[in-house]
Short mmCIF file of C-alpha atoms in Angstrom, two decimals:
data_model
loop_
_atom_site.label_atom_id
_atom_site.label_comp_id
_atom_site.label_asym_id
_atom_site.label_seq_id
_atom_site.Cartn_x
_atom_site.Cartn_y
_atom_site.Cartn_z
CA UNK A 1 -9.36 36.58 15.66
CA UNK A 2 -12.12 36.99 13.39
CA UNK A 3 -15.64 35.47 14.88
CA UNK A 4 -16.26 32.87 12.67
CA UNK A 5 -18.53 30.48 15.05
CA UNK A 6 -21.25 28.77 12.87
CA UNK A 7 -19.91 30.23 9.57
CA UNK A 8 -17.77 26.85 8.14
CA UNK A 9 -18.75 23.51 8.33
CA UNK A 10 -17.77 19.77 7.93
CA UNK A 11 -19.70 18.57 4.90
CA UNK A 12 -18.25 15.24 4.36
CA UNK A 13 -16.30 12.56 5.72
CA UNK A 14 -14.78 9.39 4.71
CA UNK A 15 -12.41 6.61 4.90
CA UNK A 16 -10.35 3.83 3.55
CA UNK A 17 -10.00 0.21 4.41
CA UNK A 18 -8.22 0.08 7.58
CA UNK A 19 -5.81 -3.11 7.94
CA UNK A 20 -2.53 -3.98 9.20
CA UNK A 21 -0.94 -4.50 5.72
CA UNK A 22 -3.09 -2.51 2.81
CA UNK A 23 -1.09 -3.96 -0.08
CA UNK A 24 -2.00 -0.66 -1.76
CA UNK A 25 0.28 3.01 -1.65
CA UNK A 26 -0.90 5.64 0.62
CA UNK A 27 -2.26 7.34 -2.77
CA UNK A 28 -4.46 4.51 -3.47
CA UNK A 29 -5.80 4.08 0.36
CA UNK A 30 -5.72 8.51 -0.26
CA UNK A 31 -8.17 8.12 -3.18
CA UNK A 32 -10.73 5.32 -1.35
CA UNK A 33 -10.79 7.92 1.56
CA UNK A 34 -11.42 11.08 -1.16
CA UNK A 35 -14.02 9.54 -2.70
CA UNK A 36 -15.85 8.47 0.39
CA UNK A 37 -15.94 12.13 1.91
CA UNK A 38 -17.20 13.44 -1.45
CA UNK A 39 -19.81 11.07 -1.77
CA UNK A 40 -20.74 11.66 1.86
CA UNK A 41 -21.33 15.16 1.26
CA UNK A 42 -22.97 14.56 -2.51
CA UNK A 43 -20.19 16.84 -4.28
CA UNK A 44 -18.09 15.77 -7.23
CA UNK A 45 -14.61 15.75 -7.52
CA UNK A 46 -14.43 19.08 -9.26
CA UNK A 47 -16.57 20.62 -6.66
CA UNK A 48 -13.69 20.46 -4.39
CA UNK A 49 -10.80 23.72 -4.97
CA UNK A 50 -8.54 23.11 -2.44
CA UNK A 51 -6.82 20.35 -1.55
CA UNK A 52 -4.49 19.58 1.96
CA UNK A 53 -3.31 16.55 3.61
CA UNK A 54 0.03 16.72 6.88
CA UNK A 55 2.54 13.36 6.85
CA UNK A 56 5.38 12.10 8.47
CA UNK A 57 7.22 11.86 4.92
CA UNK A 58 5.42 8.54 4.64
CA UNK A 59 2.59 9.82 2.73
CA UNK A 60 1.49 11.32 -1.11
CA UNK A 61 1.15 14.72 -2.05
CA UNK A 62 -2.24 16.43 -2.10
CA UNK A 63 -1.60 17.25 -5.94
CA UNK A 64 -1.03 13.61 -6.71
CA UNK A 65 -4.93 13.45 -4.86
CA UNK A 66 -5.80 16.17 -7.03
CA UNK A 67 -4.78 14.56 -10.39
CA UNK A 68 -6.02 11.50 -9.94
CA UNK A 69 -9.32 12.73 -9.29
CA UNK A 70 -9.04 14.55 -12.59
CA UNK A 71 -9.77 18.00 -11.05
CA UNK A 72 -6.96 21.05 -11.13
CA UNK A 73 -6.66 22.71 -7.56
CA UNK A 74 -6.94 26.36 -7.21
CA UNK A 75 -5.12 25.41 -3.49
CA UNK A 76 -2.75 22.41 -2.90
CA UNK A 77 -0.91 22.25 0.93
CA UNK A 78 0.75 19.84 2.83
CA UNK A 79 2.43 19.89 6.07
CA UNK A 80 4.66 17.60 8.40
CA UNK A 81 2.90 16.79 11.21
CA UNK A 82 1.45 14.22 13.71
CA UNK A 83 -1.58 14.80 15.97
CA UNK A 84 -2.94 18.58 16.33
CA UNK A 85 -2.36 18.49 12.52
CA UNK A 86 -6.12 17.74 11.19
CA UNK A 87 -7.30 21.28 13.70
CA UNK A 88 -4.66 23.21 12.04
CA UNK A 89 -5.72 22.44 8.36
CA UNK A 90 -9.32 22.56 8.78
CA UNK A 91 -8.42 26.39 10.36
CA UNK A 92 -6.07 26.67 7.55
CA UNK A 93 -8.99 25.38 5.06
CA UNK A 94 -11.11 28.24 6.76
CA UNK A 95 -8.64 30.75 6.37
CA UNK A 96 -8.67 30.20 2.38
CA UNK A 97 -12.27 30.37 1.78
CA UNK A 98 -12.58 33.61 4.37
CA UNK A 99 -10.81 35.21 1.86
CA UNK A 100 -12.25 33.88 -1.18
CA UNK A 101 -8.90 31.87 -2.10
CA UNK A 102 -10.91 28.08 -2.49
CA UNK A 103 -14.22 27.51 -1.53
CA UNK A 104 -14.46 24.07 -0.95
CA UNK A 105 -11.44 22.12 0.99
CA UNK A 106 -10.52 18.57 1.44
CA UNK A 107 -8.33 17.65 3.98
CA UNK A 108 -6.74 13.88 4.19
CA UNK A 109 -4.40 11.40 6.22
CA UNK A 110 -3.13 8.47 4.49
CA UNK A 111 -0.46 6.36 5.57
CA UNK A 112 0.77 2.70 5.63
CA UNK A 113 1.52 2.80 9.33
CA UNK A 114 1.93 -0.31 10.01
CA UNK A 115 3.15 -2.30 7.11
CA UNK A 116 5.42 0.95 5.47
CA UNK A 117 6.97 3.40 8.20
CA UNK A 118 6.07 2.34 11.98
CA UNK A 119 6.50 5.37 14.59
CA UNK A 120 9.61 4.68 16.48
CA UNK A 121 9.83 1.56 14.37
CA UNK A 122 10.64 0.22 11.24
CA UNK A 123 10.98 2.73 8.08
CA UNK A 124 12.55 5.44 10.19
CA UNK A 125 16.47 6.05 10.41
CA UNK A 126 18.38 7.33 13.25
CA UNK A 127 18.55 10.97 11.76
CA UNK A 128 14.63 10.96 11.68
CA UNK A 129 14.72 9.55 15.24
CA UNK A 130 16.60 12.36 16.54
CA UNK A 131 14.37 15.33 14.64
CA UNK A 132 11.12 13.46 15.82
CA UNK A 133 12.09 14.95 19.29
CA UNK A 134 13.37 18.35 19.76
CA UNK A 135 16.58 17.25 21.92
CA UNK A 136 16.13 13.99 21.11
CA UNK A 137 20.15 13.58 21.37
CA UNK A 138 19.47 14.34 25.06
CA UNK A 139 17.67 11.19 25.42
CA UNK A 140 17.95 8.49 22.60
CA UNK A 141 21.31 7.72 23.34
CA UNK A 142 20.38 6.71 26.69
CA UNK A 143 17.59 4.64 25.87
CA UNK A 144 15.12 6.86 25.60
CA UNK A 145 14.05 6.46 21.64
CA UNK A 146 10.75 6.27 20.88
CA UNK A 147 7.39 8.28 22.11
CA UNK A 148 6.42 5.58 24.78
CA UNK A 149 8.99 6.13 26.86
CA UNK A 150 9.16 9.82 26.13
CA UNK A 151 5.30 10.43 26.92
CA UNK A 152 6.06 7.59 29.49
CA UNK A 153 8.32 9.75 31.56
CA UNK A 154 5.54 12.84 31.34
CA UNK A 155 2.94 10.27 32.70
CA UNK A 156 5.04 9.24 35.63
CA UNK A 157 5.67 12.46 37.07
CA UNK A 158 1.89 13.51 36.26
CA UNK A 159 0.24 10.60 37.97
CA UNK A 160 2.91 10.59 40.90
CA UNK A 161 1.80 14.68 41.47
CA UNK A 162 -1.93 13.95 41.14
CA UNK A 163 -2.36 10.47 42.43
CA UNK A 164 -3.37 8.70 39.83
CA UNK A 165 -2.64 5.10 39.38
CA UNK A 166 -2.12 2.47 36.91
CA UNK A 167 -6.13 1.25 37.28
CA UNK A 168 -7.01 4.56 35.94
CA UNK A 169 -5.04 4.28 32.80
CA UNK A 170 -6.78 0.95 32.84
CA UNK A 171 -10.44 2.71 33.04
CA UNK A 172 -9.58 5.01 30.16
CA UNK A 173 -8.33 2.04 27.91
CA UNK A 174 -11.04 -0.51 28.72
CA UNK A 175 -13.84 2.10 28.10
CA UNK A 176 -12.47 2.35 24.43
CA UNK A 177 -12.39 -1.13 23.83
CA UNK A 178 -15.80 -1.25 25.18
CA UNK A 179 -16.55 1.33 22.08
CA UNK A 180 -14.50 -0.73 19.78
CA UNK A 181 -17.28 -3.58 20.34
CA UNK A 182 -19.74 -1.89 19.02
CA UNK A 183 -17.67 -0.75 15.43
CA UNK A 184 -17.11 -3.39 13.21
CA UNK A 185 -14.32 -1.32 11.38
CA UNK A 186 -12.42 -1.05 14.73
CA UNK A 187 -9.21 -3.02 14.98
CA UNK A 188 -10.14 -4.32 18.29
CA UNK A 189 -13.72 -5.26 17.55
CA UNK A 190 -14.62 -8.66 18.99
CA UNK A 191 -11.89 -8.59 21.60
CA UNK A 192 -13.12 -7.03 24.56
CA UNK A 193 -10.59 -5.87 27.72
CA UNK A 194 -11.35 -6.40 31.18
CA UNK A 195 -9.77 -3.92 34.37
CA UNK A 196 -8.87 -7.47 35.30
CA UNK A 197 -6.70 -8.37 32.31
CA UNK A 198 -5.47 -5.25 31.58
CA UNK A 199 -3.99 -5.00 35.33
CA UNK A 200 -2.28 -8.30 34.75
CA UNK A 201 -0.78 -6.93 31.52
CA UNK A 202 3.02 -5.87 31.41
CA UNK A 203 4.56 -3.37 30.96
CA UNK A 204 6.26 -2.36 27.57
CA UNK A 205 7.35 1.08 29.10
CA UNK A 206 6.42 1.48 32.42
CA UNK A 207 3.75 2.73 33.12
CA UNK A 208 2.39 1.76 29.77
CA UNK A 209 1.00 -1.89 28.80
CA UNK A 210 0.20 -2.92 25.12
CA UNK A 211 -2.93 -1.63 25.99
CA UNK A 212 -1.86 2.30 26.84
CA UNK A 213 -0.52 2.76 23.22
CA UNK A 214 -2.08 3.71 20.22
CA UNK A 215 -2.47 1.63 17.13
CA UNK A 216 -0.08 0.93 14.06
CA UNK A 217 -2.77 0.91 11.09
CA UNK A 218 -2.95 1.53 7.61
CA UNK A 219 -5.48 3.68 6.37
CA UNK A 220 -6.34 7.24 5.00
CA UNK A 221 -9.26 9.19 6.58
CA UNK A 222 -10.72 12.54 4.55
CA UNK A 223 -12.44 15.51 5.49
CA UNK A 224 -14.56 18.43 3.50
CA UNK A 225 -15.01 21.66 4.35
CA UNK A 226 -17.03 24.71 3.34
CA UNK A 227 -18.87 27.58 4.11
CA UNK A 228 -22.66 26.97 5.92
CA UNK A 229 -23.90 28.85 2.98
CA UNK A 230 -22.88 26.35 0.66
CA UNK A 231 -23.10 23.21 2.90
CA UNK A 232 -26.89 24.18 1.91
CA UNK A 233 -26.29 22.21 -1.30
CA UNK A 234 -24.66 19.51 -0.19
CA UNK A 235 -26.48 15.92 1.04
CA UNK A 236 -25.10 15.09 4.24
CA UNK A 237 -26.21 17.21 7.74
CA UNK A 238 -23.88 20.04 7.94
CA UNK A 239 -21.77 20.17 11.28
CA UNK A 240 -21.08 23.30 12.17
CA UNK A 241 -17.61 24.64 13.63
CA UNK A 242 -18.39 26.67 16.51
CA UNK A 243 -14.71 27.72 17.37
CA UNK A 244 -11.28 26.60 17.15
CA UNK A 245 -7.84 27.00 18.22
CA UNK A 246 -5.57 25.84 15.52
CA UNK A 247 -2.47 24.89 17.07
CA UNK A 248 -0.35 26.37 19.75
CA UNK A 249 2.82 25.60 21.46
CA UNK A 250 4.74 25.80 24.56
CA UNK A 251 8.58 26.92 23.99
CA UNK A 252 10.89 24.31 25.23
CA UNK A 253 12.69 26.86 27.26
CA UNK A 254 9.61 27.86 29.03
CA UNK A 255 8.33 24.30 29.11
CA UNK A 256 11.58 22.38 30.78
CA UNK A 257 10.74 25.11 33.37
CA UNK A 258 7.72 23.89 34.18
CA UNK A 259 7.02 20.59 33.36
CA UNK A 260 2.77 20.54 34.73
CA UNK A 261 1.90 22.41 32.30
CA UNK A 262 0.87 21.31 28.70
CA UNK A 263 0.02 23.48 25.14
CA UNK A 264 -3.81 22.20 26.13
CA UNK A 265 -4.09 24.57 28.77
CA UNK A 266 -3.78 27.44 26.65
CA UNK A 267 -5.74 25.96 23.83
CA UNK A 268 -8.88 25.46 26.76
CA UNK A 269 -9.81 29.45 27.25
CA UNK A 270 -9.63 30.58 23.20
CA UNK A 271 -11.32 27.58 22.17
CA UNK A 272 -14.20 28.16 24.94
CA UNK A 273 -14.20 32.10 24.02
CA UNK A 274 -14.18 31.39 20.42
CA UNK A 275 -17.17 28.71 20.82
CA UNK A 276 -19.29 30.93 23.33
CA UNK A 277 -19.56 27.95 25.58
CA UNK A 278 -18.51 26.50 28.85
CA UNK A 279 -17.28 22.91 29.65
CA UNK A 280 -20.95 21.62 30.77
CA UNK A 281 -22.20 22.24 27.25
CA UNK A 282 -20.12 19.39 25.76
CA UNK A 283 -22.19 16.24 24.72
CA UNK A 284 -19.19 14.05 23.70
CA UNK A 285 -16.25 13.99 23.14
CA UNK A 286 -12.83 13.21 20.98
CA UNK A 287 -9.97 12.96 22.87
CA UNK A 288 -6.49 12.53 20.86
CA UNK A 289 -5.30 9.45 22.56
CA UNK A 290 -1.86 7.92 21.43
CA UNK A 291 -1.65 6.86 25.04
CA UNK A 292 -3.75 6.13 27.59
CA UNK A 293 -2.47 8.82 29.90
CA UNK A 294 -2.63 11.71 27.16
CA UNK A 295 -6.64 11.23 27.87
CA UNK A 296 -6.40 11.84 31.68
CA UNK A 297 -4.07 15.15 31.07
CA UNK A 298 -6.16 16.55 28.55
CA UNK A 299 -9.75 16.20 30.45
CA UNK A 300 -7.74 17.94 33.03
CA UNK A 301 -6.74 21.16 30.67
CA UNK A 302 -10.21 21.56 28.81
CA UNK A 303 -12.08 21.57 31.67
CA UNK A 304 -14.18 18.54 31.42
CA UNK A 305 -12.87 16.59 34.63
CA UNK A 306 -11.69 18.59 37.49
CA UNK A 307 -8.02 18.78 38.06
CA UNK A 308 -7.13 16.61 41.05
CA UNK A 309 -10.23 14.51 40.20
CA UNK A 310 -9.70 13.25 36.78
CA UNK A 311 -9.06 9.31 37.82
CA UNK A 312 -12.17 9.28 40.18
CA UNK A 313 -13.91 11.00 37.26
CA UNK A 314 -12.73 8.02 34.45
CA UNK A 315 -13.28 5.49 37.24
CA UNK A 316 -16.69 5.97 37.56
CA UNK A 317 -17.57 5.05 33.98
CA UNK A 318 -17.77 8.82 32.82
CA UNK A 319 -15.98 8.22 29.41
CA UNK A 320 -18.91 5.36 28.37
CA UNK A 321 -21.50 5.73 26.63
CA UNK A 322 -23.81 5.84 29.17
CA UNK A 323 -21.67 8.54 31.33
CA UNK A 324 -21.45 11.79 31.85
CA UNK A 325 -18.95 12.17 28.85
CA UNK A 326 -18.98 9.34 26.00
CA UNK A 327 -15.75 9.57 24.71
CA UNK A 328 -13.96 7.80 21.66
CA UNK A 329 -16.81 6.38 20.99
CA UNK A 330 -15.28 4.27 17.98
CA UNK A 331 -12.90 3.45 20.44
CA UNK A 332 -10.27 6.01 19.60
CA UNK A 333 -6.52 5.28 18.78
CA UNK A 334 -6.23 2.91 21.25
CA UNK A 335 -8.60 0.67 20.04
CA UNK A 336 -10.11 1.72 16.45
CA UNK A 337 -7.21 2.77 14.51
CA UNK A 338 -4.27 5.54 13.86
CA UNK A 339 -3.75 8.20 11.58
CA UNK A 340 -2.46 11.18 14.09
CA UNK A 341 -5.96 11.97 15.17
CA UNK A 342 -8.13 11.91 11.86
CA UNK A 343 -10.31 8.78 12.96
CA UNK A 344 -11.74 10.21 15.95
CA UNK A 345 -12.46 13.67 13.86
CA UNK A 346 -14.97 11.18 11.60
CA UNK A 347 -16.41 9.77 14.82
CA UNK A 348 -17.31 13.48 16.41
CA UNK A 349 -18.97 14.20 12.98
CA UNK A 350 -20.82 11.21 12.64
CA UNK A 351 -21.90 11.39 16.48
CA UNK A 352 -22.96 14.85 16.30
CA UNK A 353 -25.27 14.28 13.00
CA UNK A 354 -26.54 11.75 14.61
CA UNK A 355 -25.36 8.93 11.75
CA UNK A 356 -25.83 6.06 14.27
CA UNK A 357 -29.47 6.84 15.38
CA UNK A 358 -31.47 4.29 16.14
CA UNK A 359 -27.94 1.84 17.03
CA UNK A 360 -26.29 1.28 19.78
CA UNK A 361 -23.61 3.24 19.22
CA UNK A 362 -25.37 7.12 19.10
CA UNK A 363 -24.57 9.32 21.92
CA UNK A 364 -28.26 10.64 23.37
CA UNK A 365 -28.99 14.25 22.75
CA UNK A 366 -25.84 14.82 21.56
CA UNK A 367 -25.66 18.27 19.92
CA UNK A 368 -22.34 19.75 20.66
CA UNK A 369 -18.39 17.59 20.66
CA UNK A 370 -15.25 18.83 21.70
CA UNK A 371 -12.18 17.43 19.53
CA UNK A 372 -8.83 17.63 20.60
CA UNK A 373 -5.50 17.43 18.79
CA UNK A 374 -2.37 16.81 20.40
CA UNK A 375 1.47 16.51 19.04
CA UNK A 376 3.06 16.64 22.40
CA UNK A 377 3.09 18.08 25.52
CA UNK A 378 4.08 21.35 24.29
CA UNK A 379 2.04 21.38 21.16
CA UNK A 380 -1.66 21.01 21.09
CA UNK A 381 -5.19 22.50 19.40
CA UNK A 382 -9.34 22.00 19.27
CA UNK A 383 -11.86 22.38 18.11
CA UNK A 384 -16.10 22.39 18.72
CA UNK A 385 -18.96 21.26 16.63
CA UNK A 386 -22.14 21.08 16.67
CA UNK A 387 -25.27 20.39 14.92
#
């Protein structure tokens, strides 16, 4: 891999309304998020070449974007995908300007999630079902049919191996709320979660409460990127991409083998290498979090909570803001809003420019966040910024 550490950055970022039923097509929530990022970074429309966006097939097409912000793309993309998605685009985005293809990249996630096509619910047929899971016929005809009891039956064997109980999940979900209460825009703003109410929750899919799962929302989220050169020009504080590691995977046939390990613990070493830092060096943090227990496993893989240790480690208030590792600190999926990751890529920019200063929602001395992406247990990337 090329060294690019320092050489692309994130120039702007922006969203759309977030709500439980927009009213509006994902091209119209697309469009409020598009124009956001490019104010954010003081561009125009036709400063912006290249144009990407990943879906579920419940999205719009990154040339409809294109049009309807009257500019004709040198680069249009889009790609099916979940979480780990917005790491592999951004790479992708860098890949195009390395060699001179675009120069300047957005990158989008707009969806209707909850009042158009629901994950495991409504909007999705039985054929879509079955490809959402690679074997899925394995397992949805015996009960088995959505992604909580799927990542459900990962979590059980994890925690059961490691120790780890249902009062950690419950530290990793009320931390996030606690972050939700201090962002208006989050879902869950206003209604704070106790360890007390959360243990007297029940279970939807054991071990997961309400609580453990991610959001339904419906929103689009937008991203531009560039080259440090040319982030010169633009208004916002550039935030710099130290290193990444796009997306990798974990066959199936090696994976059923040996179900401990995850696509995270591959991504941990080339992201580190590529970043020229350890671990300790991370400031904050953005940990994909469609459920509760995804957290635990991935503090594990990157290093930032030893293995063995992780649910003393979120039980001793380590992901808040005050601890050693403030982590989804808009309070994440689980408590701000969904769209496969995007949300908490905004929050790590906004953190590490230091947007919130003199609030209390800023991270002190933050200078350098770790985001993670994560479409399974066998599929995962990251990346690291910093100021």
């Amino acid at each position: 891999m090329n060294n690019i550490r320092n050489k692309y950055a994130i120039v702007g970022v922006g969203e759309s309304k977030r709500s439980k039923n927009s009213g509006v097509t994902p091209l119209h929530l697309a469009l409020d998020a598009a124009r956001a990022a490019i104010a954010d970074a003081g561009l125009e429309a036709k400063d912006i070449d290249g144009f990407m966006s990943y879906s579920e097939n419940d999205s719009c097409t990154p040339h409809q974007v294109a049009t309807y912000l009257g500019v004709r793309p040198g680069v249009v993309k889009e790609i099916l995908g979940g979480g780990s998605s917005t790491e592999l685009l951004i790479a992708d985005a860098i890949g195009l300007i390395e060699t001179g293809q675009a120069k300047t990249v957005l990158i989008y996630r707009a969806m209707n999630g909850r009042s158009g096509m629901r994950m495991g619910g409504g909007g999705w047929s039985t054929d879509l079902l079955q490809n959402a899971f690679d074997g899925g016929s394995f397992l949805i005809p015996y009960g088995a049919g959505s992604p909580g009891q799927w990542f459900g039956l990962f979590a059980t064997r994890h925690m059961h191996l490691n120790g780890l109980t249902q009062e950690h999940l419950g530290h990793v979900c009320t931390s996030f709320y606690e972050h939700a209460q201090r962002n208006p825009n989050a879902f869950f703003y206003g209604k704070p979660l106790t360890l007390e109410d959360y243990m007297q929750t029940a279970h939807l899919s054991s071990p997961f409460t309400k609580h453990d799962f991610c959001l339904e929302s419906d929103e689009a989220n937008a991203i531009i990127v560039t080259s440090t050169e040319r982030a010169k020009d633009c208004k916002s504080t550039p935030v710099k991409i130290m290193g990444m590691a796009a997306r990798q995977s974990v066959s199936h046939a090696h994976y059923w083998k040996n179900l401990d390990e995850v696509a995270s613990d591959y991504v941990a070493p080339e992201l580190y290498k590529a970043a020229g830092i350890s671990p300790e060096d991370i400031d904050v943090a953005s940990i994909y979090d469609c459920f509760s227990w995804v957290v635990l496993r991935q503090l594990e893989a990157y290093g930032l909570a030893p293995k063995g240790e992780v649910g003393d480690f979120v039980a001793a208030g380590n992901l808040r803001l005050n601890g050693k590792l403030p982590t989804n600190t808009a309070g994440g999926m689980l408590s701000e809003g969904y769209t496969h990751g995007m949300n908490n890529v905004l929050e790590i920019v906004r953190q590490v420019r230091h947007e919130y200063a003199g609030t209390n929602r800023q991270v002190e001395n933050c200078e350098i966040g770790i985001c993670t992406g994560w479409a399974g247990p066998d599929i995962a990337g990251a990346m690291i910024l910093s100021k």
